[in-house]
XYZ file of C-alpha atoms in Angstrom:
305
model
C 40.726 -21.658 10.156
C 41.062 -20.783 13.828
C 38.183 -20.455 16.245
C 38.957 -16.828 16.970
C 38.587 -16.003 13.293
C 35.417 -17.961 12.748
C 33.419 -16.972 15.762
C 33.977 -13.281 16.282
C 30.295 -13.282 15.438
C 28.596 -16.582 16.171
C 25.610 -16.189 13.937
C 26.175 -15.567 10.227
C 23.406 -14.518 7.890
C 23.933 -15.926 4.410
C 22.695 -13.516 1.755
C 22.004 -14.524 -1.825
C 22.823 -12.010 -4.527
C 19.907 -10.270 -6.248
C 21.831 -9.931 -9.486
C 23.020 -13.364 -10.534
C 23.590 -14.264 -14.157
C 20.812 -16.133 -15.918
C 21.098 -19.887 -15.564
C 19.375 -22.809 -17.215
C 18.319 -24.132 -13.830
C 16.146 -21.834 -11.667
C 18.146 -20.057 -8.986
C 17.151 -20.238 -5.337
C 15.760 -16.715 -5.144
C 13.417 -17.440 -8.080
C 12.078 -20.509 -6.324
C 11.622 -18.629 -3.084
C 9.683 -15.795 -4.663
C 7.528 -18.137 -6.740
C 6.531 -20.137 -3.668
C 6.095 -17.103 -1.427
C 2.291 -16.901 -1.651
C 1.198 -14.266 0.846
C -2.364 -13.751 -0.321
C -3.986 -17.083 0.515
C -4.374 -16.283 4.226
C -5.118 -12.581 3.824
C -7.489 -11.093 6.398
C -9.662 -8.118 5.434
C -10.712 -6.038 8.417
C -12.385 -2.800 7.341
C -14.469 -2.302 10.460
C -13.897 1.172 11.912
C -11.502 2.096 9.094
C -12.074 5.733 8.034
C -13.472 6.066 4.516
C -10.443 7.958 3.188
C -8.149 5.103 4.305
C -10.387 2.244 3.191
C -8.753 1.596 -0.193
C -5.236 1.817 1.259
C -6.057 -0.708 3.991
C -7.676 -3.050 1.451
C -4.648 -2.774 -0.840
C -2.222 -3.578 1.987
C -4.401 -6.483 3.102
C -4.740 -7.956 -0.387
C -0.955 -8.112 -0.853
C -0.607 -9.320 2.740
C 3.175 -8.974 2.898
C 5.367 -6.554 4.811
C 7.708 -5.017 2.233
C 10.538 -2.594 2.814
C 11.613 -0.031 0.226
C 14.066 -2.576 -1.222
C 12.748 -4.498 -4.221
C 13.526 -8.140 -4.951
C 15.351 -9.637 -7.909
C 14.228 -8.190 -11.220
C 11.849 -5.698 -9.622
C 11.500 -2.185 -10.976
C 10.657 0.700 -8.696
C 9.399 0.723 -5.132
C 7.626 -2.431 -3.849
C 3.849 -2.097 -3.974
C 3.107 -2.497 -0.284
C 5.800 -0.044 0.717
C 4.063 2.453 -1.583
C 0.805 1.645 0.198
C 2.538 2.271 3.518
C 3.690 5.686 2.288
C 0.095 6.518 1.349
C -1.083 5.381 4.766
C 1.586 7.461 6.493
C 0.743 10.581 4.484
C -3.033 10.331 4.826
C -3.622 9.020 8.352
C -3.517 10.997 11.569
C -1.779 9.715 14.695
C -5.101 8.638 16.191
C -6.113 6.847 12.999
C -2.794 4.998 12.904
C -3.162 4.096 16.570
C -6.589 2.636 15.833
C -5.201 0.635 12.900
C -2.662 -1.075 15.165
C -5.704 -3.089 16.293
C -6.508 -4.214 12.741
C -6.975 -7.967 12.410
C -4.622 -7.995 9.437
C -1.190 -8.006 11.066
C 0.552 -6.448 8.059
C -1.798 -3.458 8.280
C -1.212 -3.286 12.036
C 2.578 -3.355 11.623
C 2.611 -0.643 8.968
C 0.327 1.462 11.169
C 2.608 0.936 14.173
C 5.693 1.910 12.180
C 3.986 4.982 10.748
C 2.811 6.027 14.195
C 6.246 5.615 15.777
C 7.814 7.605 12.934
C 5.359 10.444 13.457
C 5.862 10.381 17.226
C 8.320 7.961 18.823
C 6.585 8.196 22.203
C 4.268 5.502 20.830
C 7.012 2.968 20.063
C 6.854 1.094 23.377
C 3.048 0.765 23.745
C 2.481 -0.210 20.105
C 5.410 -2.640 20.238
C 3.808 -4.270 23.274
C 0.511 -4.473 21.402
C 2.088 -6.040 18.305
C 4.134 -8.357 20.501
C 0.921 -9.925 21.793
C 0.030 -11.209 18.326
C 0.537 -14.942 17.929
C 0.921 -15.386 14.174
C 3.851 -14.659 11.873
C 3.728 -12.436 8.797
C 5.421 -12.724 5.380
C 8.325 -10.280 5.111
C 10.243 -9.291 2.000
C 13.330 -7.116 2.247
C 14.954 -7.103 -1.175
C 15.791 -10.722 -2.011
C 15.357 -11.850 1.589
C 12.065 -13.596 2.270
C 10.899 -14.862 5.635
C 7.975 -15.450 7.955
C 8.631 -13.715 11.261
C 6.800 -12.371 14.267
C 5.119 -9.056 13.353
C 7.040 -7.270 16.116
C 10.341 -7.865 14.310
C 10.017 -5.298 11.477
C 8.840 -2.725 14.016
C 11.915 -3.436 16.147
C 14.348 -3.214 13.219
C 12.786 -0.002 11.954
C 13.415 1.667 15.309
C 16.796 -0.008 15.886
C 18.186 1.061 12.517
C 17.367 4.723 13.056
C 19.614 4.880 16.121
C 23.285 5.779 16.022
C 25.731 3.074 17.206
C 26.537 5.061 20.340
C 22.819 5.200 21.228
C 22.157 1.450 21.193
C 23.066 0.857 24.825
C 21.667 4.090 26.239
C 18.383 4.591 24.371
C 15.606 4.047 26.899
C 13.000 3.007 24.340
C 15.293 0.361 22.842
C 16.070 -0.897 26.336
C 12.369 -1.577 26.849
C 11.978 -3.207 23.432
C 14.948 -5.493 24.102
C 13.481 -6.564 27.430
C 10.107 -7.338 25.857
C 11.738 -9.355 23.061
C 12.955 -11.847 25.635
C 9.375 -13.063 25.995
C 9.027 -14.214 22.369
C 10.066 -17.893 22.487
C 10.281 -18.223 18.688
C 11.919 -14.919 17.741
C 14.544 -15.083 14.998
C 18.124 -15.905 15.968
C 19.321 -12.545 14.676
C 16.912 -10.376 16.644
C 17.438 -12.334 19.876
C 21.213 -12.163 19.421
C 20.938 -8.409 18.878
C 18.784 -7.828 21.959
C 21.180 -9.831 24.139
C 24.218 -8.083 22.676
C 22.864 -4.600 23.378
C 23.055 -4.778 27.177
C 23.208 -6.861 30.359
C 19.946 -7.597 32.141
C 18.568 -7.591 35.675
C 18.234 -10.728 37.796
C 14.511 -10.871 37.067
C 15.073 -10.904 33.317
C 17.950 -13.350 33.678
C 15.350 -15.908 34.756
C 13.543 -15.385 31.454
C 16.829 -15.660 29.558
C 17.501 -18.922 31.406
C 14.082 -20.159 30.318
C 14.958 -19.348 26.711
C 18.290 -21.138 27.070
C 17.272 -24.298 28.903
C 13.586 -24.798 28.063
C 13.416 -23.328 24.566
C 17.043 -24.257 23.730
C 17.818 -20.842 22.252
C 21.539 -20.639 21.524
C 21.829 -16.812 21.807
C 20.441 -17.017 25.354
C 22.839 -19.850 26.138
C 25.822 -17.812 24.957
C 24.644 -14.768 26.911
C 24.490 -16.739 30.165
C 27.871 -18.283 29.448
C 29.360 -14.807 29.023
C 27.778 -13.122 32.034
C 26.560 -15.808 34.462
C 28.770 -18.819 33.800
C 29.256 -19.736 37.453
C 25.573 -19.401 38.372
C 24.422 -21.705 35.566
C 27.469 -23.968 35.218
C 25.643 -27.322 35.305
C 22.763 -26.582 32.897
C 25.144 -24.708 30.587
C 27.403 -27.735 30.288
C 24.421 -29.980 29.582
C 23.300 -27.678 26.774
C 26.751 -27.442 25.216
C 27.018 -31.233 25.337
C 23.656 -31.424 23.571
C 24.956 -29.101 20.848
C 28.228 -31.012 20.463
C 26.327 -34.279 20.047
C 23.935 -32.797 17.484
C 25.124 -34.108 14.122
C 22.950 -31.631 12.229
C 25.222 -28.780 13.382
C 28.322 -28.191 11.271
C 31.694 -29.133 12.748
C 32.995 -25.576 12.944
C 30.190 -24.572 15.277
C 30.460 -27.813 17.232
C 34.166 -27.158 17.786
C 33.243 -23.711 19.060
C 30.811 -25.266 21.545
C 33.477 -27.838 22.446
C 35.870 -25.014 23.296
C 33.238 -23.475 25.574
C 32.616 -26.838 27.245
C 36.356 -27.234 27.821
C 36.455 -23.806 29.474
C 34.555 -25.276 32.451
C 37.643 -27.415 33.236
C 35.366 -30.264 34.271
C 37.107 -33.641 34.164
C 33.716 -35.373 34.297
C 33.245 -34.306 30.673
C 36.327 -36.255 29.563
C 34.459 -39.191 28.003
C 32.104 -36.928 26.045
C 34.976 -34.784 24.787
C 37.029 -37.790 23.695
C 34.017 -39.243 21.931
C 33.596 -36.039 19.942
C 37.237 -35.512 18.980
C 37.476 -39.135 17.840
C 34.949 -38.272 15.115
C 36.276 -34.849 14.083
C 39.629 -35.108 12.361
C 40.140 -31.341 12.126
C 39.966 -30.414 15.808
C 43.774 -30.622 16.073
C 43.997 -27.511 13.907
C 42.433 -25.505 16.726
C 45.184 -24.281 19.044
C 42.676 -23.094 21.632
C 41.133 -26.551 21.981
C 44.536 -28.208 22.286
C 45.541 -25.792 25.040
C 42.316 -26.501 26.969
C 42.372 -30.297 26.955
C 44.764 -30.809 29.851
C 42.540 -28.884 32.269
C 39.787 -31.382 31.502
C 42.056 -34.287 32.353
C 42.870 -35.153 28.741
C 46.444 -35.794 27.638
C 47.918 -36.601 24.241
C 47.971 -40.273 25.235
C 44.164 -40.214 25.315
C 43.722 -39.217 21.700
C 46.906 -40.190 19.830
């Protein structure tokens, strides 16, 4: 398979089917759901919660998981906490929802922030900033997909998914959310990739992207700088791509992709590193792009045949 076919999108999300046939051995999704205990660290914060919202807030807190309207494997009907969110949305005023974004239970705060932004999207930026300041992660279930992510992520996706494709680059609220996302060092690969794909950034924010790339070793930031600021960051970029190539925990297809990027610098000082890699990967010769790049890095067929 050629590089151009594999890496049109660098990051691939592997989804497991929610409707597999019954097997004698437990399937992965069963194991995930069984071990996905969200209640043990539940925080109950009922201080300053209006009486008519008290039960709803307690119910959300007791489940302690952010659920979308998509149920998991074998589920019937709407997930319980999404139902609780609907009750919260229907019964709380804008001011009450705004107050609940301060709730010590982050799942409650996220649902309140989403409800508030749906009632009036002028709140999306300030409540996103508020949720962004939280340090912990929250359990998230979207159908069969289970994860622990920063509480700002579901708020981001809720707003992002309501926009039309042609609005993604021009929407001023999303532009601000994308910029703020750059300051979460442990955001998911998908959300960081999305934020960096949506637009190009100012010089001031490029410094933060460089921090993500070279201090936090975030691959989406690395690829962004390689696309837009290759010359400015040539030396640290090459060091990072060498680090990725030498990382045996990364599959060979991705390492060949990073090798191709390293070769694009046409730096003959990388010759030894490149030869060391291709001596261990028997399939690199199937990649026409790599073969065409070798000579510019001072590598001839005599070096590897």
